[in-house]
Amino acid sequence: MSVRLDERSRLPLQGGWKEDAPSGVPEPRGEVEMSHSPNRQGHQGRQGELLEEVEASGELEATSPPDSRPPHEVPDRAEGRDDQAGFDTIPGAPAAVAFEDDEGWQALRAQTAEDATRLAGRAWDNLAHVEAFARAARDARAVLDRHPDDAHRRAVAHALWPLLPPPARGHAFQALPDDVARRAPDFPLRPGDVPKIAASHSAFLATPGIEAQLFQSGAGPFIVPRGVCPAGATGPTTAVVIDGTARGGLKCHVPASQWTGVEGERYDVRTGGDGRPLLNVEGRAEHVVVPPEVLGAYLFSAGPDARGLDLRSHNDRALLLVWCSLLRSRRLDDKSVFAWLEDESAAPAARTRAVTAAVDAAIEAVAAFAMDPLVCRITLRPHDRDGGWPQRAAALLDETGLVRDVLPRQAPEGFARDMVWLDGVLGPGYAAGRLSRAAAGRAFARLATSVLAPLGVLPLSGLKDGSGAVVLHRLLPRLDETGSIAVTFDGPRVVDFGAGLLGVPLCEAWAKGRGTALPEPRGAPRHDVEQLPAWLAFFLEGVGAT
Amino acid sequence: MITTTALEAQNRARAEAPVVLVVTRRRAPSSDAAVRAVTAATERLGVDTLAIDVDDVQNAAFLDDLRVQLVPEVLVLHRGVVLDRGVVRDAEDAQAVLSLALRRVRRAAG
């Protein structure tokens, strides 16, 4: 079959070449051309004529006897000479089948949907999940070979993912929203895609003396260097809550019980790592006093890797479009978050809720629409009375040719397999659907820097442990007693996609051992809060939202 | 590819030039495959590559700090920041992953 296809694929080229090379080649006959295809160009008619002559000479018959190939593989010209006249070109190979029309994909989609439904009530049955996954993975490889585009690979991954044993799925993994997926592969931005965020959402940041408003008694916790009170530190930092003013700065305490879990553990005086108070030159313990500039160092630091969205990248355009799509789909009261962000006259409380929803949408835009191959790996460990299912599952997965092994750093005794599959389906990048935890964190930080920071949500990224975690410091507008807008602080929160901590308070993350490797603010870019309203207007103008 | 120590890796991670660090295990086929894939990719990209042995006790603290749990793992480091980390399937995949991680670094370098 392949020989015959090759032979035929050369014919159009021969025809085209022979036109310009008369020697030894039968000249096309104009009258035949007209009689066969009166409305066509002479070049195509000559090709048909050449084919007639080749067939008449028996050359084609010698290499391509009639056979029973499926209709979609047999060029129509083999059916009869009358049909030849209807060709614009002579096909060299079967036309590529559209993805949605691909029988292999249709069968895979139907089978995976049926298996997912069947397995929905059998979450305990890991082997059944692996059997279904392995069967689908074998079929998927053939589909992937025919359809290498990112969008098609994403569709295959979304078909396979529900068949994973539930513990191997990681977090939710969703297909791109339809209105975004239609713009693949370039994901162009168009006017109206991005909300024209009202200036009122950002104007409070330009308040003069914002630090004085933030550093009030009871405010916090604020991140400070470990040296402020080594006893309560986690990694290079600790956190303090302001109690009042004192000479040389702000009197604070360290609410260590929030992350150590030890009831009542709190430090009002500077305490060393050994639990003893650090004495001054007079031999007395000192209160924890922190200068305002030290409190502001971490608060306004953007981290060593601070960057905004690069809209020259299709990945960042796709991310921005997904965020905007989520804003449109989420409703607060009677209208979408998208509309709330555009509402210039919204009350401060409504603006706060809208920004909260925008932050949640940004987290979801990264967490739910891209997957880390290591997060959704299949981990097989033996246990008592397992009946040998992990070994059986490993054998099934090995047969697929799609999975491969990674090794646990601390290798357990006996049988242990960690099998990665997603990198065999998806390419890297947000649009393709595959982001490591570090890449997901960086993508979120870029989105936050561009669209959340001007709303008062300041990201701090570039944690030294490479976790991709991002700390969010949120500044809130609040009406004070005089009716004017004051700025308050909500406390730091952590977004760690690898650990599944999506917007939890920093102290809670510390209690779980996450978010501890904060980068030093010294030398790192800093959020220029007063300029953020102007930056927002500049950004929106750049994306054509204004 | 040069097998390095934790101290050297820490120094290179803070440098101006990006470096790719492959966490490997001796006599592990998957590690060898990752090293081959990353080496081929970094040669094309003009980026230095280092390997670090996960089972060397002198590297344990450094790998703990980076929360390394699996072998092989590939980390892209630049100015003390982990630009990306994870697994690579083959040389082509490694080149795609590294190109994406280093896109802005390479652009800034001209």
XYZ file of C-alpha atoms in Angstrom:
656
model
C 0.000 0.000 0.000
C 2.716 2.418 0.883
C 4.468 1.798 -2.430
C 1.377 2.629 -4.368
C 0.763 5.784 -2.400
C 4.327 6.831 -3.001
C 3.985 6.217 -6.691
C 0.861 8.277 -6.883
C 2.287 11.007 -4.776
C 4.957 11.556 -7.386
C 2.517 11.942 -10.244
C 1.490 15.544 -9.662
C 5.115 16.519 -9.409
C 5.889 14.650 -12.624
C 3.084 16.414 -14.376
C 4.232 19.793 -13.227
C 7.810 19.092 -14.134
C 7.010 17.597 -17.510
C 5.141 20.717 -18.503
C 8.419 22.554 -18.521
C 10.484 19.692 -19.836
C 9.175 18.646 -23.208
C 11.899 16.189 -24.107
C 10.755 12.645 -23.818
C 7.427 13.571 -22.349
C 4.071 13.383 -24.103
C 2.759 16.856 -24.703
C -0.619 17.584 -23.225
C -3.450 17.843 -25.695
C -5.523 20.925 -25.289
C -8.676 19.490 -26.809
C -8.696 16.580 -24.376
C -8.136 18.969 -21.527
C -11.158 20.998 -22.550
C -13.346 17.982 -23.083
C -12.548 16.622 -19.636
C -12.650 19.775 -17.606
C -13.883 22.753 -19.513
C -13.927 25.024 -16.497
C -10.515 24.217 -15.093
C -7.041 25.514 -15.526
C -4.921 23.906 -18.158
C -2.356 22.732 -15.654
C -4.836 20.494 -13.865
C -6.178 19.144 -17.122
C -2.673 18.257 -18.194
C -2.127 16.324 -15.009
C -5.221 14.275 -15.670
C -4.071 13.670 -19.203
C -0.669 12.542 -18.055
C -2.260 10.132 -15.648
C -4.354 8.679 -18.421
C -1.291 8.023 -20.454
C 0.621 6.509 -17.540
C -2.275 4.224 -16.782
C -2.623 3.277 -20.407
C 1.016 2.298 -20.496
C 0.441 -0.061 -17.595
C 3.066 1.515 -15.349
C 0.618 2.327 -12.645
C -1.079 -1.011 -12.851
C 2.209 -2.740 -12.369
C 2.734 -1.107 -9.002
C -0.808 -0.633 -7.881
C -3.236 -3.396 -8.606
C -6.816 -2.820 -7.512
C -7.276 -3.838 -3.940
C -9.722 -3.497 -1.118
C -8.362 -0.521 0.699
C -10.862 1.382 2.811
C -12.623 4.069 0.810
C -10.929 6.947 2.672
C -7.529 5.629 1.638
C -8.357 5.103 -2.025
C -8.154 8.133 -4.285
C -11.390 8.556 -6.197
C -9.572 8.563 -9.490
C -9.175 4.808 -9.232
C -12.924 4.403 -9.498
C -13.146 5.506 -13.120
C -11.850 7.966 -15.612
C -14.893 10.175 -15.536
C -14.114 10.975 -11.942
C -10.635 12.156 -12.762
C -11.959 15.235 -14.402
C -13.421 16.416 -11.117
C -10.064 16.711 -9.373
C -8.486 20.034 -8.603
C -5.290 18.217 -7.729
C -4.320 14.621 -7.630
C -4.067 13.531 -4.007
C -0.654 12.258 -3.027
C -1.970 10.872 0.256
C -5.260 10.719 2.065
C -6.324 14.068 3.377
C -5.664 14.574 7.073
C -8.669 13.662 9.141
C -9.973 16.409 11.363
C -9.467 15.668 15.035
C -13.148 15.539 15.868
C -13.746 13.205 12.913
C -10.884 10.881 13.783
C -12.374 7.487 14.490
C -9.601 6.667 16.922
C -10.296 9.795 18.936
C -14.043 9.212 18.850
C -13.570 5.687 20.118
C -11.132 6.833 22.803
C -13.461 9.566 23.968
C -16.438 7.246 24.124
C -14.492 4.530 25.907
C -12.942 6.849 28.485
C -16.291 8.483 29.198
C -17.903 5.087 29.668
C -15.065 3.886 31.903
C -15.117 7.065 33.971
C -18.844 6.657 34.548
C -18.422 3.012 35.425
C -15.598 3.738 37.860
C -17.242 6.748 39.479
C -18.679 4.636 42.254
C -15.580 2.485 42.705
C -13.020 4.938 43.986
C -11.512 2.185 46.125
C -10.716 -0.016 43.129
C -7.288 1.238 42.090
C -6.557 -1.721 39.831
C -9.752 -1.191 37.843
C -8.753 2.425 37.341
C -5.283 1.438 36.211
C -6.679 -1.179 33.809
C -8.964 1.387 32.218
C -6.185 3.972 32.128
C -3.714 1.563 30.539
C -6.205 0.521 27.865
C -6.966 4.142 27.037
C -3.290 5.108 27.099
C -2.469 2.487 24.461
C -5.174 3.887 22.193
C -4.162 7.441 22.975
C -0.666 6.994 21.601
C -1.978 6.376 18.111
C -4.222 9.432 18.333
C -1.336 11.584 19.548
C 0.814 10.463 16.641
C -1.838 11.645 14.188
C -2.714 14.860 16.030
C 0.290 16.520 17.617
C -1.287 19.956 18.188
C -1.401 21.228 21.752
C -5.183 21.517 21.709
C -5.584 17.896 20.646
C -3.057 16.705 23.190
C -4.941 18.610 25.852
C -8.145 16.844 24.825
C -6.453 13.454 25.114
C -5.033 14.328 28.549
C -8.465 15.429 29.745
C -9.890 12.132 28.522
C -7.238 10.088 30.361
C -7.127 12.052 33.615
C -10.482 10.859 35.072
C -9.314 7.259 34.743
C -6.428 7.740 37.147
C -6.822 6.218 40.586
C -8.266 9.064 42.701
C -5.122 9.526 44.837
C -3.071 10.056 41.662
C -5.202 12.816 40.202
C -3.794 15.696 42.220
C -6.033 18.685 41.815
C -8.777 19.367 39.293
C -7.642 19.549 35.695
C -10.050 21.324 33.383
C -10.169 22.002 29.690
C -9.723 25.605 28.639
C -12.984 27.547 28.549
C -14.559 27.347 25.092
C -14.162 31.031 24.361
C -10.438 30.761 25.102
C -9.843 27.396 23.437
C -11.250 28.767 20.181
C -8.333 31.189 20.012
C -5.646 28.523 20.046
C -2.836 28.373 19.148
C -2.014 32.103 19.298
C -4.623 33.283 21.811
C -4.854 36.842 20.475
C -6.255 39.541 22.735
C -9.117 41.623 21.438
C -10.740 44.800 22.744
C -13.211 43.947 25.461
C -11.430 40.777 26.583
C -9.879 42.391 29.631
C -12.094 44.344 32.037
C -11.721 48.108 32.057
C -10.975 48.039 35.773
C -12.435 51.162 37.338
C -9.946 53.591 38.791
C -11.789 53.458 42.112
C -10.508 49.915 42.694
C -6.962 51.167 42.664
C -7.137 54.814 43.731
C -6.863 54.111 47.455
C -3.289 52.911 46.934
C -2.223 56.427 46.022
C -3.160 57.626 49.502
C -0.264 59.665 50.946
C 1.339 58.168 54.028
C 0.021 54.682 53.403
C 2.552 53.106 55.771
C 1.345 55.169 58.705
C -2.174 53.919 58.052
C -1.071 50.321 57.773
C 1.123 50.150 60.861
C -1.577 50.615 63.483
C -1.966 48.821 66.789
C -3.415 45.368 66.288
C -2.340 45.180 62.627
C -0.483 42.130 61.379
C 0.996 39.684 61.201
C 3.843 41.305 59.286
C 6.824 39.323 58.084
C 10.114 40.427 59.623
C 13.637 39.004 59.593
C 14.511 36.210 61.959
C 16.824 38.458 63.961
C 13.864 40.406 65.355
C 13.027 37.442 67.595
C 14.903 34.236 66.771
C 12.807 32.108 69.118
C 9.688 32.425 67.016
C 11.345 32.165 63.640
C 10.601 29.699 60.897
C 13.442 29.719 58.417
C 14.888 33.166 57.796
C 11.775 35.027 58.970
C 9.197 35.357 61.668
C 5.978 37.357 61.988
C 4.906 40.093 64.371
C 1.689 41.844 65.347
C 1.844 45.510 66.284
C 0.978 46.406 69.877
C 1.769 50.103 69.870
C 4.537 52.587 69.421
C 7.864 52.679 71.192
C 11.087 54.573 70.942
C 12.830 53.501 67.791
C 9.849 51.934 66.083
C 6.744 49.881 66.752
C 6.313 47.657 69.739
C 5.259 44.199 68.597
C 4.803 40.648 69.769
C 5.434 37.355 68.000
C 2.289 35.155 67.989
C 4.278 31.953 67.614
C 1.457 29.689 68.724
C -0.206 30.335 65.357
C 2.405 28.255 63.575
C 4.047 26.187 66.282
C 0.741 24.949 67.641
C 2.027 25.355 71.200
C -0.762 26.914 73.218
C 0.112 30.397 74.451
C 3.522 30.499 72.807
C 4.094 34.171 72.315
C 7.124 36.404 72.600
C 6.831 39.978 73.844
C 10.546 40.377 74.441
C 13.367 39.474 72.115
C 14.177 35.831 72.690
C 17.004 33.763 71.315
C 16.778 30.454 69.621
C 17.523 28.779 72.937
C 14.364 30.255 74.469
C 16.220 32.756 76.684
C 15.628 36.507 76.455
C 18.298 38.448 74.608
C 19.661 41.016 77.075
C 20.807 44.511 76.225
C 24.008 46.130 77.450
C 22.286 46.921 80.734
C 21.458 43.288 81.244
C 17.706 43.706 80.718
C 15.353 42.019 78.317
C 14.093 44.214 75.484
C 10.669 44.488 73.971
C 10.288 43.438 70.381
C 10.573 46.799 68.659
C 10.597 46.952 64.889
C 11.279 50.074 62.808
C 8.567 50.804 60.200
C 10.993 50.404 57.341
C 11.706 46.829 58.491
C 7.977 46.092 58.651
C 7.593 47.469 55.159
C 10.541 45.593 53.686
C 8.769 42.267 53.191
C 5.352 43.865 52.808
C 6.319 45.780 49.696
C 8.947 43.395 48.342
C 8.079 41.738 45.043
C 10.788 39.090 45.366
C 13.900 38.517 43.257
C 11.969 37.054 40.344
C 9.283 39.728 40.058
C 7.838 40.082 36.579
C 4.543 40.971 35.034
C 2.814 39.233 32.156
C 4.705 39.162 28.891
C 1.933 39.532 26.358
C 4.314 38.642 23.545
C 4.019 35.095 24.856
C 0.981 33.065 23.832
C 1.125 31.326 27.204
C 0.677 34.575 29.094
C -2.063 35.715 26.724
C -3.883 32.423 27.302
C -3.517 32.850 31.061
C -4.916 36.374 30.951
C -7.820 35.226 28.772
C -8.674 32.374 31.139
C -8.654 34.771 34.105
C -10.982 37.126 32.248
C -13.236 34.226 31.279
C -13.495 33.168 34.919
C -14.323 36.743 35.904
C -17.200 36.668 33.433
C -18.516 33.343 34.674
C -18.432 34.190 38.389
C -21.277 36.199 39.825
C -21.544 38.382 42.866
C -25.131 39.321 43.625
C -26.682 40.386 40.363
C -23.701 40.719 38.078
C -20.423 39.157 37.108
C -17.120 39.893 38.787
C -16.005 41.248 35.417
C -18.799 43.843 35.591
C -18.054 44.647 39.231
C -14.444 45.402 38.365
C -15.644 47.817 35.706
C -18.110 49.498 38.074
C -16.705 52.874 39.044
C -19.442 53.577 41.573
C -19.316 50.301 43.543
C -19.296 50.696 47.328
C -16.022 49.894 49.132
C -17.450 46.658 50.541
C -18.524 45.519 47.080
C -15.137 46.435 45.666
C -13.464 44.354 48.334
C -15.616 41.344 47.498
C -14.966 41.802 43.788
C -11.212 41.868 44.346
C -11.458 38.763 46.543
C -13.259 37.017 43.699
C -10.633 38.249 41.241
C -7.876 36.771 43.398
C -9.725 33.451 43.601
C -10.160 33.487 39.825
C -6.439 34.096 39.330
C -5.600 31.142 41.570
C -8.061 28.930 39.736
C -6.826 30.097 36.338
C -3.459 28.537 37.125
C -4.418 25.673 39.415
C -7.267 24.161 37.428
C -6.117 24.595 33.834
C -2.575 23.253 34.000
C -1.143 20.133 35.575
C 2.243 19.087 36.928
C 3.323 15.641 35.667
C 4.740 14.852 39.095
C 1.527 15.747 40.866
C -0.535 13.315 38.814
C 2.030 10.511 38.739
C 0.898 7.012 39.611
C 2.503 5.833 42.837
C 2.467 2.107 43.472
C 3.415 0.761 46.894
C 2.837 -2.714 48.272
C 0.987 -3.268 51.507
C -0.370 -6.147 53.524
C -2.987 -8.227 51.742
C -2.715 -6.169 48.550
C -3.190 -9.322 46.489
C -0.344 -8.279 44.203
C -2.319 -5.527 42.539
C 0.532 -2.959 42.522
C 2.740 -5.350 40.535
C -0.127 -6.156 38.190
C -0.832 -2.452 37.723
C 2.827 -1.749 37.009
C 2.899 -4.449 34.324
C -0.191 -3.010 32.660
C 1.236 0.490 32.693
C 4.590 -0.657 31.333
C 2.799 -2.140 28.327
C 1.327 1.217 27.350
C 4.684 2.704 26.389
C 3.414 6.023 27.688
C 4.624 5.916 31.268
C 8.144 5.991 32.642
C 9.676 5.786 36.067
C 11.004 8.320 38.472
C 12.596 7.195 41.715
C 11.734 8.328 45.209
C 14.663 10.094 46.845
C 14.358 7.915 49.926
C 13.846 4.566 48.250
C 11.595 2.279 50.305
C 12.361 -1.392 50.746
C 11.023 -3.780 48.140
C 8.679 -2.927 45.312
C 8.058 0.773 44.729
C 7.154 2.468 41.466
C 6.459 6.124 40.689
C 5.218 6.390 37.125
C 4.922 9.631 35.190
C 2.674 9.830 32.147
C 1.527 13.387 31.541
C 4.769 14.595 29.971
C 4.212 12.008 27.247
C 0.950 13.680 26.334
C 1.315 17.403 26.987
C 4.048 19.790 26.011
C 5.340 22.382 28.466
C 3.624 25.728 28.940
C 0.329 27.055 30.176
C -1.432 26.882 26.824
C -0.301 23.294 26.340
C -1.535 22.436 29.835
C 1.662 21.331 31.556
C 3.282 23.425 34.271
C 5.560 22.279 37.041
C 4.831 23.633 40.505
C 7.596 26.205 40.076
C 6.341 27.246 36.652
C 2.768 27.443 37.947
C 3.889 29.688 40.782
C 5.783 31.941 38.430
C 2.819 32.141 36.054
C 0.549 33.090 38.946
C 3.053 35.665 40.177
C 3.182 37.258 36.727
C -0.590 37.445 36.544
C -0.775 38.839 40.074
C 1.905 41.427 39.396
C 0.055 42.701 36.348
C -3.579 42.620 37.414
C -3.828 42.007 41.174
C -1.128 44.296 42.540
C -2.933 47.385 41.214
C -5.982 46.196 43.149
C -3.990 46.078 46.389
C -2.895 42.422 46.327
C 0.905 42.496 46.355
C 2.700 39.268 45.360
C 6.041 38.197 46.798
C 7.560 35.396 44.741
C 10.864 33.606 44.251
C 10.946 31.495 47.406
C 14.336 29.927 47.873
C 13.050 26.361 48.125
C 11.905 26.395 44.515
C 8.395 25.499 45.585
C 6.864 28.178 43.384
C 4.897 29.442 46.365
C 3.737 33.054 46.246
C 2.920 35.188 49.287
C 0.102 37.690 48.841
C -0.064 40.819 50.989
C -3.453 42.407 50.631
C -4.174 46.067 51.271
C -7.840 46.936 51.774
C -9.722 50.205 51.485
C -11.880 51.041 54.495
C -14.141 53.943 55.286
C -12.969 55.599 58.486
C -15.029 57.638 60.950
C -14.641 60.812 58.926
C -15.959 59.136 55.817
C -12.660 59.114 54.004
C -10.863 56.045 52.701
C -8.204 54.515 54.913
C -5.964 51.567 54.101
C -5.784 48.419 56.206
C -3.800 45.209 56.004
C -5.336 41.754 55.698
C -2.277 39.647 56.600
C -0.120 37.518 54.333
C -1.510 34.507 52.545
C 0.272 31.741 50.654
C -0.505 30.247 47.266
C 1.520 27.040 46.887
C 0.341 24.955 43.942
C 2.631 22.047 44.757
C 1.288 21.709 48.286
C -2.319 22.478 47.397
C -2.356 25.542 49.669
C -4.367 28.032 47.704
C -4.658 31.265 49.601
C -4.234 30.060 53.177
C -2.884 32.399 55.880
C 0.898 32.363 56.036
C 0.934 31.213 59.658
C -1.198 28.222 58.699
C 1.233 27.365 55.907
C 4.157 27.682 58.319
C 2.410 25.241 60.628
C 2.518 22.778 57.737
C 6.142 23.512 56.984
C 5.425 25.445 53.789
C 6.177 29.010 52.749
C 9.159 29.264 55.056
C 11.982 29.972 52.599
C 11.070 33.590 51.944
C 13.579 35.544 49.860
C 15.347 38.495 51.376
C 13.839 41.790 50.275
C 17.222 43.451 50.061
C 18.146 44.021 46.456
C 14.829 42.697 45.152
C 12.290 44.746 43.179
C 9.745 46.562 45.330
C 6.088 47.355 44.707
C 5.805 51.094 44.257
C 2.301 51.212 45.683
C 1.587 54.852 45.005
C 2.314 54.340 41.314
C 0.138 51.253 40.929
C -3.027 53.135 39.874
C -1.056 54.729 37.045
C 0.472 51.373 36.165
C -2.992 49.808 35.933
C -4.155 52.457 33.485
C -0.996 51.904 31.453
C -1.469 48.133 31.414
C -5.133 48.316 30.413
C -4.273 50.700 27.627
C -1.641 48.256 26.451
C -4.064 45.354 26.198
C -6.687 47.477 24.483
C -9.132 47.457 27.359
C -9.520 51.198 27.387
C 28.212 16.820 32.284
C 30.084 17.596 35.493
C 29.033 16.002 38.744
C 29.226 18.701 41.344
C 28.949 19.269 45.066
C 26.241 21.108 46.937
C 28.537 24.063 47.621
C 29.461 24.474 43.995
C 25.829 24.100 42.960
C 24.799 26.797 45.437
C 27.423 29.162 44.074
C 26.460 28.519 40.482
C 22.782 28.919 41.320
C 23.409 32.496 42.452
C 25.457 33.427 39.405
C 24.452 35.749 36.578
C 24.552 32.924 34.071
C 21.734 30.387 34.315
C 22.624 26.805 35.101
C 20.708 23.550 34.790
C 21.061 21.136 37.685
C 20.128 17.484 37.280
C 19.545 15.516 40.457
C 20.753 12.022 39.634
C 21.276 8.602 41.135
C 24.095 6.306 40.108
C 23.257 3.194 38.144
C 19.685 4.328 37.592
C 18.618 4.110 33.925
C 16.074 6.887 34.281
C 18.790 9.179 35.653
C 21.120 8.341 32.791
C 18.384 9.056 30.282
C 17.626 12.409 31.898
C 21.296 13.360 31.862
C 21.571 12.508 28.173
C 18.427 14.447 27.324
C 19.387 17.530 29.303
C 22.958 17.514 28.045
C 21.781 17.412 24.450
C 19.326 20.232 25.091
C 21.696 22.498 26.982
C 24.394 22.079 24.363
C 21.971 23.430 21.813
C 20.900 26.249 24.127
C 24.404 27.134 25.271
C 23.650 26.711 28.975
C 25.871 25.023 31.542
C 24.703 21.783 33.114
C 25.648 20.207 36.419
C 24.706 16.901 37.967
C 24.373 16.283 41.680
C 24.222 12.881 43.329
C 21.131 12.462 45.446
C 22.703 9.737 47.562
C 25.782 11.727 48.579
C 25.197 12.682 52.205
C 27.077 15.937 51.734
C 24.362 17.064 49.341
C 21.475 16.153 51.597
C 20.989 19.549 53.245
C 21.065 21.375 49.931
C 18.559 18.970 48.396
C 16.382 19.240 51.501
C 16.347 23.014 51.117
C 15.159 22.549 47.552
C 12.560 19.997 48.679
C 13.838 17.394 46.231
C 11.701 14.265 46.547
C 12.197 12.445 43.259
C 15.065 11.402 41.023
C 15.824 12.448 38.352
C 14.698 16.018 38.714
C 15.854 18.905 36.570
C 16.160 22.381 38.064
C 16.796 25.583 36.151
C 18.542 28.114 38.371
C 19.377 31.749 37.837
C 20.383 34.427 40.345
C 19.277 32.267 43.254
C 15.809 31.690 41.817
C 14.467 28.341 40.666
C 13.024 29.237 37.281
C 11.568 25.787 36.695
C 11.911 22.249 37.933
C 10.488 18.901 37.056
C 10.930 15.976 34.746
C 11.901 15.790 31.100
C 10.990 12.964 28.785
C 13.643 13.209 26.091
C 16.022 15.686 24.509
C 13.278 17.382 22.532
C 11.119 17.744 25.602
C 14.096 18.991 27.623
C 14.805 21.649 25.043
C 11.179 22.790 25.084
C 11.094 22.949 28.887
C 14.415 24.743 29.207
C 13.683 27.178 26.395
C 10.461 28.172 28.085
C 12.095 28.588 31.477
C 14.981 30.609 30.079
C 12.956 32.649 27.616
C 13.241 35.955 29.407
C 16.757 35.328 30.664
C 17.968 34.668 27.151
C 16.022 37.601 25.800
C 17.519 39.919 28.403
C 20.974 38.617 27.579
C 20.327 39.501 23.967
